[in-house]
Amino acid sequence: MGRPPKFSTMQLQQAALELVDKHGLAGLSMRSLASALGTGAMTLYNHVPDRDGLDLLVIDAVLAQVRWPTTCHNDWRDQVEAIAVAGWQAVRAHPHVLQALASSGLSGHALLIAFRAVSAFVMGFAQAELAGPLATEAGEHAQDVIARMRMLAKDQYPRLTEMAKVANLKKVDLEFRAGLRALLIGLALSKS
Amino acid sequence: MGRPPKFSTMQLQQAALELVDKHGLAGLSMRSLASALGTGAMTLYNHVPDRDGLDLLVIDAVLAQVRWPTTCHNDWRDQVEAIAVAGWQAVRAHPHVLQALASSGLSGHALLIAFRAVSAFVMGFAQAELAGPLATEAGEHAQDVIARMRMLAKDQYPRLTEMAKVANLKKVDLEFRAGLRALLIGLALSKS
DNA sequence: ACCTGAACACCGTTCAAGT
DNA sequence: ACCTGAACACCGTTCAAGT
């Protein structure tokens, strides 16, 4: 009866991520993961409901590697920037995962709108980076917009606020920052 | 020898889009599209190099339906907003296509950074909309950021500029506008 | 030039059986 | 409880043949 599981979920995650890093998302299948673990395909159904569960496994593995900032900036915008940078760096380390993230991952978790916005940017930037280098000097003179979102995040989105215990990031990628600014300018459509 | 093609590309596009609208992207396969057209799978290879070509077909079909704005606003930000609205409305009409758009479509075309940014937002908003209604009152007091991107678009990105012959949009979706503003606030991280 | 069916090497998942 | 192989209904694509 009560048998101990042959594999831990972490083992599956590690093997799946390895597979995706090596062969792309298309290289991850029930059968390929199973044989990478030296077992049969059906064994995986003890850890995962279906094929899509494999994607979520990979996404979780990547998110688990994110070094979320842990200390607070005075300016909340610095905090959000640090979060975005951290998320982007984690995704960047596993380019093939992008596809899974974009197609279903984060939205399936019913994540917060604000976090979704940030991650949407992260995706967009990473995709742009694959196609060609960004015009890094675009946003140098960007100015402020009103930041009412700060309250909004604190009141309605505790999870985002919790994530926003921001670290004093030393080694941020300058190109990413410049790209972020360029995107913000491009998106800044507010009326006056 | 010289035989006339049995199907026009437009016929394929229409049938493929219909399939995706009805059964989701997963419902589109070489075989399913072929049998929807009453032919064999291999016939499709005369119009399309491989399976991914089917996705591009669908994406093109959606983009073809976009009623791009045709007249100019004085404020370039109004123009870009009109573009974003038009793109979003087209995508909205075919929710299942989102997956294809997000995973490869637009980035594969090496599109402009700015347009990618806008479409990334469109994706993010559409995904957020599927998960739940947006906090529409979030961005009411948004203010300006510097808009150097205007020049940038004119000098370096003629295709975007060409698309930015903006129409005087009458029926824009208010929720979308509000969501756009909320996202902009959330993303507005510029330093001061 | 364009179409086509058979065949190949895959795929996810159901099922029934094993410990 | 957890594992497993066989079987089923798919899939994209190569190939060789048809008009």
GROMACS .gro file of C-alpha atoms in nm, chain B residues 7-25 27-39 44 54 57-59 61-62 65 94 97:
model
   42
  199PHE     CA    1  -0.724   2.715  -5.245
  200SER     CA    2  -0.636   3.080  -5.203
  201THR     CA    3  -0.431   3.185  -4.904
  202MET     CA    4  -0.730   3.386  -4.790
  203GLN     CA    5  -0.940   3.072  -4.787
  204LEU     CA    6  -0.685   2.907  -4.562
  205GLN     CA    7  -0.674   3.212  -4.336
  206GLN     CA    8  -1.048   3.226  -4.302
  207ALA     CA    9  -1.083   2.857  -4.230
  208ALA     CA   10  -0.795   2.862  -3.983
  209LEU     CA   11  -0.929   3.162  -3.795
  210GLU     CA   12  -1.271   3.003  -3.782
  211LEU     CA   13  -1.120   2.688  -3.636
  212VAL     CA   14  -0.926   2.882  -3.374
  213ASP     CA   15  -1.227   3.090  -3.278
  214LYS     CA   16  -1.435   2.778  -3.238
  215HIS     CA   17  -1.198   2.535  -3.069
  216GLY     CA   18  -0.902   2.739  -2.951
  217LEU     CA   19  -0.550   2.731  -3.084
  219GLY     CA   20  -0.798   2.291  -3.232
  220LEU     CA   21  -0.586   2.407  -3.521
  221SER     CA   22  -0.368   2.142  -3.676
  222MET     CA   23  -0.253   2.050  -4.021
  223ARG     CA   24  -0.502   1.771  -4.025
  224SER     CA   25  -0.796   1.960  -3.876
  225LEU     CA   26  -0.754   2.253  -4.112
  226ALA     CA   27  -0.714   2.022  -4.408
  227SER     CA   28  -1.026   1.827  -4.328
  228ALA     CA   29  -1.217   2.151  -4.267
  229LEU     CA   30  -1.126   2.236  -4.624
  230GLY     CA   31  -1.216   1.889  -4.742
  231THR     CA   32  -0.865   1.795  -4.845
  236LEU     CA   33  -0.144   2.271  -4.696
  246LEU     CA   34  -0.051   2.813  -3.963
  249LEU     CA   35  -0.169   3.270  -4.108
  250VAL     CA   36  -0.409   3.324  -3.821
  251ILE     CA   37  -0.218   3.621  -3.686
  253ALA     CA   38  -0.586   3.721  -4.054
  254VAL     CA   39  -0.647   3.904  -3.727
  257GLN     CA   40  -0.904   4.294  -3.965
  286HIS     CA   41  -1.065   3.657  -3.138
  289VAL     CA   42  -0.567   3.396  -3.099
   0.00000   0.00000   0.00000
